[in-house]
Each structure stands twice: as structure tokens, then as C-alpha cells.
Amino acid sequence: MNIAVVGCGYVGLTSGTCFSEMGNTVLCIDVDKTKIKKLNKGKVPIFEPGLSSLISKNLNKTLFFSDDLPKALLKSEIVFIAVGTPMKENGEVDLQYFLKVAKEIGAHLEKNIIIVNKSTVPVGTADKVKEIIQKELDSRNISIHFEVVSNPEFLKEGTAINDFMKPDRIVIGANTDSVFEKMEQLYSPFFRTHDRFIRMDIRSSEMTKYAANAMLATKISFINEIAVICEKVGADVNQVRVGIGSDSRIGYNFMYPGAGYGGSCFPKDVKALHKIASDFGYETKLIAAVEEVNDVQKLIIAQKVIHRFGENLKNKTFAIWGLSFKPGTDDVREAPAIFVIKELLKKGAKIKVYDPKAIESARKFYLSALENITYFDSKYQVLENADALVLMTEWKEFRSPDFEEIKSKLNTPIIFDGRNQYHKFNLKEKGFEYYQIGKI
């Protein structure tokens, strides 16, 4: 098929590239001319394992990049809208870029087409898109048949290529059988069993993405609140997790105690779902609590550091392992590490940081205005003359380090483990002070 993907961000690039890998001719559109020039040279603006090599493989064969939306509309059977939908200060989803694309589609549409909402958008957005496009067509005095479809993405940063190529499910919200059939044809190379292709009405499809992320965020906040209780009563949350996760009704996924969730999806989608409910006259209780628990959890490790070293950290230096909100990505949006660093800086500490992928994005966008931060390109070099190691992201290279090397570099052999990665290493027997989540 001939496909256009509007928006060359995380979702758009991944989706367009994977569609092209399956033989579709894909034209990815973005208003950022500099980004388009780089992509046409094979330079990828984000880090996602496997994405760069797939783009290089298909570039100028089945995958193309342009800033020409009218051209894309003429050539394509299906157009995906995958532009950013950032969060406003009040928790509302900012649809200005998304709806601007809809308006431009209406202004340039010349033939029948299927328009697919791929970005995460509030319930009812498809109706707005249809209204905007139809208004533009009416102003041009032309009649063109188009369908608006909801097709939420369920990609995990760090494993997005595999998620797209081997999806748990494909959710499609549409109004006609012909559109369902067309979308199933497009996605058929990605699944062998029809039960993975889920048909539903458009509003239910839009709601599904928010419900899914809210459920996963709820599991994280649940185990983190259990971790707090475990510390209070003298239990070990790592053992409790095994005890409850072995129940098939509960499971182990997203039940890891830690410093809270971050990234571009969970925080934004939980807030947005709360705001959507509020706009319809319902004040959420559980969803609001999920967010509140997570806000507190992000500072748990900082509080443990302060409890150990005191309120005045003026003469203390801490080495941070990990800046990204999870391994496998350079995304530091809402990352717990950023919150911990800022809290320790407030108390007068000096910070040394190392992350295998996220240093540049953190330094440029999230830590740029802060002083007393030094960046390193080695996990052991960052430890030299630090008073403690603080683990904030469970990158593979951190999972089984040389603890004797760590001890030799630190001023004092102290580890604060924000991801409970080392709870099985008997660090106290190795001469460390070891602080984790959910166990005294």
C-alpha cells in the first residue's frame, strides 16, 4: 500500500519504518525541514534500538521523507497522523499540532482517503478531526469521501521495533466494514491470528489507550505503596512481590518496586485521563491516587540520601548511574533521576552523572540551568571521590558491576538503589551500606 505518516517523532518514525519494512511505500512528513534533511541522510534524531538500521535499510526504497503534505495526500491510500500531543499545565492534552494537521489535510485533500489517528488523543478527537476536514472541504466547495479511524499505539520505548513487528494486539476504531478490512490488510503481515486484530467503535478505541496506560501505572504505584508499607512493618517487598506475582491473576509484569514511573506516556496519560473524566463531571479517585503515589515515590531515594547524610549536603558528592526513565531509551521526560538530582542539589550537594544514552538530552533540556553537575562517559570514572552511588536506571551495564571497583572509587562504600537491582548481591557482606526500596 501507499502510506503517509505525518510526524517524524518517536511514534511516526517507528510506525512508518516498520510499515516500509513490510513492503509498503511510506512517505513520512514533518514540518521540520532540518529534521527531514537529516533523515534523508540516514541520521535519526532519537535513540531506539534497531530503528536506525531499519531506516538505513529501507531509505529511498520503500521509505521516504519530505515536508510536502499535499504530495503525500495525492500518493497515499492511508494517512496516519502521529504528531506530538503534549500536556498542558492543567493536565489537558494539547491538540493544537494534531488539529492543525487535520486542517491542512482538509485544505489539500483531492481524493478519497482513510485518515488514521495514531497519536494518543482524548476521547472524541476523531469527531473533531472529521468536523475540521469537512469544514475545509465545504469551504472549497468540493465533495470527497474520507474516513477517520482510531488506531492507538502501544509501543514501549526501548523495544518499540519488536512491539510493532510482533504486536500483542492491533486496536482499530472505525465506522464501516470496508475500513476495518482495509486496516486489517495493512496490518496482516504483523500477525497470524485474527484475535490480535480488535475491532471496536472509535470512542472505545480512543479510550483503550488511556485505560491501558492507567492500568500499568496503577500496578507500578500499587507495588510502590506496598514497598512503603513493607519498610514500615519490617517486611521485604522483593519477597512480597514474588509471593503475589506467582498468582496468575496478578502476575509479575509492571510489579517491580522502584523510584516511580516516568517517560512521555504514563505521566501524561494518567493526568489526561483524570482531566477527561473531570471534564465530563466525574472526579477520579483511583487514577488520582496513582499519580499522587508516583509523585511521592520519585523522591523516595532522595529522602533516603538525606536521612543518611543529613539535611545539609554542602560538602557531599553523589554519583548517579542512569538518567533516562527506563533502560533502552534516551528519554528523560519525567524521569525519577531528574527529580532526585534536583532535590539533592537543593540541599547543597554536588552531582556527578553517567548514562550510556541520555546525557545529551538531559544536559540540553532538563538540567541545563543547574549548576554543580558534572557529566562523565564512564560508569566507574563517575564514582571517583563520590560519597555514594545512586542507581536510578537499570541499564544492562549496571546490573552486575564490579563491586570491588565501586568500593575502591567511592569515598564511602554506600549504594542507594532506586531500582532494587542489587538486593540479591549480599552487599552488606561485601562491606557496603545498602539502601533499597521497600526494605530497611
PDB file of N, CA and C in Angstrom, residues 247-294:
ATOM      1  N   ASP A 247       0.713 -15.502  41.625  1.00  0.00           N
ATOM      2  CA  ASP A 247      -0.724 -15.657  41.375  1.00  0.00           C
ATOM      3  C   ASP A 247      -0.987 -15.237  39.929  1.00  0.00           C
ATOM      4  N   SER A 248      -1.478 -16.158  39.105  1.00  0.00           N
ATOM      5  CA  SER A 248      -1.680 -15.879  37.681  1.00  0.00           C
ATOM      6  C   SER A 248      -2.654 -14.734  37.446  1.00  0.00           C
ATOM      7  N   ARG A 249      -3.500 -14.445  38.425  1.00  0.00           N
ATOM      8  CA  ARG A 249      -4.432 -13.329  38.273  1.00  0.00           C
ATOM      9  C   ARG A 249      -3.734 -11.986  38.416  1.00  0.00           C
ATOM     10  N   ILE A 250      -2.557 -12.002  39.028  1.00  0.00           N
ATOM     11  CA  ILE A 250      -1.821 -10.758  39.290  1.00  0.00           C
ATOM     12  C   ILE A 250      -0.613 -10.638  38.367  1.00  0.00           C
ATOM     13  N   GLY A 251       0.263 -11.631  38.399  1.00  0.00           N
ATOM     14  CA  GLY A 251       1.424 -11.634  37.514  1.00  0.00           C
ATOM     15  C   GLY A 251       2.549 -10.734  37.994  1.00  0.00           C
ATOM     16  N   TYR A 252       3.690 -10.829  37.314  1.00  0.00           N
ATOM     17  CA  TYR A 252       4.884 -10.080  37.698  1.00  0.00           C
ATOM     18  C   TYR A 252       5.091  -8.797  36.890  1.00  0.00           C
ATOM     19  N   ASN A 253       4.521  -8.719  35.709  1.00  0.00           N
ATOM     20  CA  ASN A 253       4.780  -7.562  34.856  1.00  0.00           C
ATOM     21  C   ASN A 253       4.337  -6.250  35.502  1.00  0.00           C
ATOM     22  N   PHE A 254       5.216  -5.252  35.419  1.00  0.00           N
ATOM     23  CA  PHE A 254       4.975  -3.925  35.976  1.00  0.00           C
ATOM     24  C   PHE A 254       4.745  -3.970  37.489  1.00  0.00           C
ATOM     25  N   MET A 255       5.303  -4.984  38.114  1.00  0.00           N
ATOM     26  CA  MET A 255       5.192  -5.105  39.573  1.00  0.00           C
ATOM     27  C   MET A 255       6.583  -5.080  40.200  1.00  0.00           C
ATOM     28  N   TYR A 256       7.422  -4.166  39.704  1.00  0.00           N
ATOM     29  CA  TYR A 256       8.765  -4.015  40.262  1.00  0.00           C
ATOM     30  C   TYR A 256       8.818  -2.751  41.112  1.00  0.00           C
ATOM     31  N   PRO A 257       9.142  -2.864  42.390  1.00  0.00           N
ATOM     32  CA  PRO A 257       9.261  -1.663  43.217  1.00  0.00           C
ATOM     33  C   PRO A 257      10.431  -0.813  42.749  1.00  0.00           C
ATOM     34  N   GLY A 258      10.279   0.489  42.848  1.00  0.00           N
ATOM     35  CA  GLY A 258      11.353   1.367  42.398  1.00  0.00           C
ATOM     36  C   GLY A 258      11.045   2.819  42.690  1.00  0.00           C
ATOM     37  N   ALA A 259      11.686   3.685  41.911  1.00  0.00           N
ATOM     38  CA  ALA A 259      11.594   5.123  42.158  1.00  0.00           C
ATOM     39  C   ALA A 259      10.446   5.787  41.406  1.00  0.00           C
ATOM     40  N   GLY A 260       9.516   4.998  40.905  1.00  0.00           N
ATOM     41  CA  GLY A 260       8.355   5.565  40.229  1.00  0.00           C
ATOM     42  C   GLY A 260       8.466   5.511  38.722  1.00  0.00           C
ATOM     43  N   TYR A 261       7.348   5.747  38.051  1.00  0.00           N
ATOM     44  CA  TYR A 261       7.340   5.735  36.590  1.00  0.00           C
ATOM     45  C   TYR A 261       7.586   7.146  36.045  1.00  0.00           C
ATOM     46  N   GLY A 262       8.088   7.181  34.812  1.00  0.00           N
ATOM     47  CA  GLY A 262       8.318   8.459  34.138  1.00  0.00           C
ATOM     48  C   GLY A 262       8.059   8.288  32.657  1.00  0.00           C
ATOM     49  N   GLY A 263       8.738   9.101  31.846  1.00  0.00           N
ATOM     50  CA  GLY A 263       8.601   8.986  30.401  1.00  0.00           C
ATOM     51  C   GLY A 263       7.547   9.911  29.830  1.00  0.00           C
ATOM     52  N   SER A 264       7.267   9.715  28.556  1.00  0.00           N
ATOM     53  CA  SER A 264       6.339  10.593  27.844  1.00  0.00           C
ATOM     54  C   SER A 264       4.904  10.097  27.874  1.00  0.00           C
ATOM     55  N   CYS A 265       4.677   8.863  28.308  1.00  0.00           N
ATOM     56  CA  CYS A 265       3.333   8.277  28.206  1.00  0.00           C
ATOM     57  C   CYS A 265       2.588   8.204  29.530  1.00  0.00           C
ATOM     58  N   PHE A 266       3.090   7.428  30.474  1.00  0.00           N
ATOM     59  CA  PHE A 266       2.338   7.202  31.708  1.00  0.00           C
ATOM     60  C   PHE A 266       1.974   8.500  32.433  1.00  0.00           C
ATOM     61  N   PRO A 267       2.941   9.387  32.720  1.00  0.00           N
ATOM     62  CA  PRO A 267       2.569  10.617  33.442  1.00  0.00           C
ATOM     63  C   PRO A 267       1.538  11.446  32.684  1.00  0.00           C
ATOM     64  N   LYS A 268       1.748  11.596  31.377  1.00  0.00           N
ATOM     65  CA  LYS A 268       0.846  12.412  30.563  1.00  0.00           C
ATOM     66  C   LYS A 268      -0.536  11.771  30.457  1.00  0.00           C
ATOM     67  N   ASP A 269      -0.566  10.465  30.240  1.00  0.00           N
ATOM     68  CA  ASP A 269      -1.850   9.799  30.011  1.00  0.00           C
ATOM     69  C   ASP A 269      -2.674   9.672  31.290  1.00  0.00           C
ATOM     70  N   VAL A 270      -2.007   9.459  32.420  1.00  0.00           N
ATOM     71  CA  VAL A 270      -2.732   9.397  33.693  1.00  0.00           C
ATOM     72  C   VAL A 270      -3.351  10.757  34.012  1.00  0.00           C
ATOM     73  N   LYS A 271      -2.567  11.816  33.821  1.00  0.00           N
ATOM     74  CA  LYS A 271      -3.100  13.164  34.050  1.00  0.00           C
ATOM     75  C   LYS A 271      -4.238  13.471  33.084  1.00  0.00           C
ATOM     76  N   ALA A 272      -4.044  13.071  31.824  1.00  0.00           N
ATOM     77  CA  ALA A 272      -5.066  13.356  30.820  1.00  0.00           C
ATOM     78  C   ALA A 272      -6.373  12.623  31.110  1.00  0.00           C
ATOM     79  N   LEU A 273      -6.272  11.373  31.548  1.00  0.00           N
ATOM     80  CA  LEU A 273      -7.476  10.600  31.866  1.00  0.00           C
ATOM     81  C   LEU A 273      -8.220  11.233  33.038  1.00  0.00           C
ATOM     82  N   HIS A 274      -7.465  11.698  34.012  1.00  0.00           N
ATOM     83  CA  HIS A 274      -8.059  12.403  35.158  1.00  0.00           C
ATOM     84  C   HIS A 274      -8.798  13.652  34.673  1.00  0.00           C
ATOM     85  N   LYS A 275      -8.164  14.402  33.758  1.00  0.00           N
ATOM     86  CA  LYS A 275      -8.765  15.638  33.234  1.00  0.00           C
ATOM     87  C   LYS A 275      -9.972  15.327  32.364  1.00  0.00           C
ATOM     88  N   ILE A 276      -9.891  14.288  31.543  1.00  0.00           N
ATOM     89  CA  ILE A 276     -11.023  13.903  30.694  1.00  0.00           C
ATOM     90  C   ILE A 276     -12.240  13.572  31.553  1.00  0.00           C
ATOM     91  N   ALA A 277     -12.013  12.781  32.600  1.00  0.00           N
ATOM     92  CA  ALA A 277     -13.113  12.418  33.494  1.00  0.00           C
ATOM     93  C   ALA A 277     -13.716  13.654  34.157  1.00  0.00           C
ATOM     94  N   SER A 278     -12.820  14.553  34.594  1.00  0.00           N
ATOM     95  CA  SER A 278     -13.272  15.782  35.244  1.00  0.00           C
ATOM     96  C   SER A 278     -14.115  16.634  34.302  1.00  0.00           C
ATOM     97  N   ASP A 279     -13.707  16.706  33.035  1.00  0.00           N
ATOM     98  CA  ASP A 279     -14.454  17.485  32.045  1.00  0.00           C
ATOM     99  C   ASP A 279     -15.860  16.936  31.832  1.00  0.00           C
ATOM    100  N   PHE A 280     -16.019  15.631  32.100  1.00  0.00           N
ATOM    101  CA  PHE A 280     -17.336  15.005  31.950  1.00  0.00           C
ATOM    102  C   PHE A 280     -18.058  14.864  33.294  1.00  0.00           C
ATOM    103  N   GLY A 281     -17.565  15.590  34.302  1.00  0.00           N
ATOM    104  CA  GLY A 281     -18.264  15.661  35.577  1.00  0.00           C
ATOM    105  C   GLY A 281     -17.964  14.564  36.570  1.00  0.00           C
ATOM    106  N   TYR A 282     -16.870  13.823  36.351  1.00  0.00           N
ATOM    107  CA  TYR A 282     -16.520  12.756  37.289  1.00  0.00           C
ATOM    108  C   TYR A 282     -15.110  12.979  37.817  1.00  0.00           C
ATOM    109  N   GLU A 283     -14.977  12.999  39.124  1.00  0.00           N
ATOM    110  CA  GLU A 283     -13.665  13.155  39.758  1.00  0.00           C
ATOM    111  C   GLU A 283     -13.109  11.774  40.090  1.00  0.00           C
ATOM    112  N   THR A 284     -12.043  11.405  39.428  1.00  0.00           N
ATOM    113  CA  THR A 284     -11.464  10.082  39.643  1.00  0.00           C
ATOM    114  C   THR A 284     -10.862   9.979  41.041  1.00  0.00           C
ATOM    115  N   LYS A 285     -10.924   8.798  41.596  1.00  0.00           N
ATOM    116  CA  LYS A 285     -10.331   8.549  42.914  1.00  0.00           C
ATOM    117  C   LYS A 285      -9.090   7.680  42.770  1.00  0.00           C
ATOM    118  N   LEU A 286      -9.244   6.530  42.144  1.00  0.00           N
ATOM    119  CA  LEU A 286      -8.118   5.623  41.960  1.00  0.00           C
ATOM    120  C   LEU A 286      -7.041   6.242  41.065  1.00  0.00           C
ATOM    121  N   ILE A 287      -7.444   6.806  39.926  1.00  0.00           N
ATOM    122  CA  ILE A 287      -6.485   7.390  38.988  1.00  0.00           C
ATOM    123  C   ILE A 287      -5.722   8.531  39.648  1.00  0.00           C
ATOM    124  N   ALA A 288      -6.419   9.348  40.403  1.00  0.00           N
ATOM    125  CA  ALA A 288      -5.755  10.458  41.105  1.00  0.00           C
ATOM    126  C   ALA A 288      -4.747   9.930  42.125  1.00  0.00           C
ATOM    127  N   ALA A 289      -5.109   8.851  42.807  1.00  0.00           N
ATOM    128  CA  ALA A 289      -4.217   8.270  43.813  1.00  0.00           C
ATOM    129  C   ALA A 289      -2.966   7.683  43.163  1.00  0.00           C
ATOM    130  N   VAL A 290      -3.115   7.087  41.973  1.00  0.00           N
ATOM    131  CA  VAL A 290      -1.967   6.529  41.247  1.00  0.00           C
ATOM    132  C   VAL A 290      -0.924   7.622  41.013  1.00  0.00           C
ATOM    133  N   GLU A 291      -1.395   8.772  40.580  1.00  0.00           N
ATOM    134  CA  GLU A 291      -0.499   9.893  40.314  1.00  0.00           C
ATOM    135  C   GLU A 291       0.130  10.422  41.604  1.00  0.00           C
ATOM    136  N   GLU A 292      -0.650  10.534  42.651  1.00  0.00           N
ATOM    137  CA  GLU A 292      -0.142  11.040  43.925  1.00  0.00           C
ATOM    138  C   GLU A 292       0.937  10.127  44.487  1.00  0.00           C
ATOM    139  N   VAL A 293       0.708   8.829  44.444  1.00  0.00           N
ATOM    140  CA  VAL A 293       1.702   7.873  44.933  1.00  0.00           C
ATOM    141  C   VAL A 293       3.000   8.001  44.141  1.00  0.00           C
ATOM    142  N   ASN A 294       2.874   8.155  42.826  1.00  0.00           N
ATOM    143  CA  ASN A 294       4.063   8.250  41.980  1.00  0.00           C
ATOM    144  C   ASN A 294       4.850   9.528  42.243  1.00  0.00           C
TER     145      ASN A 294
END
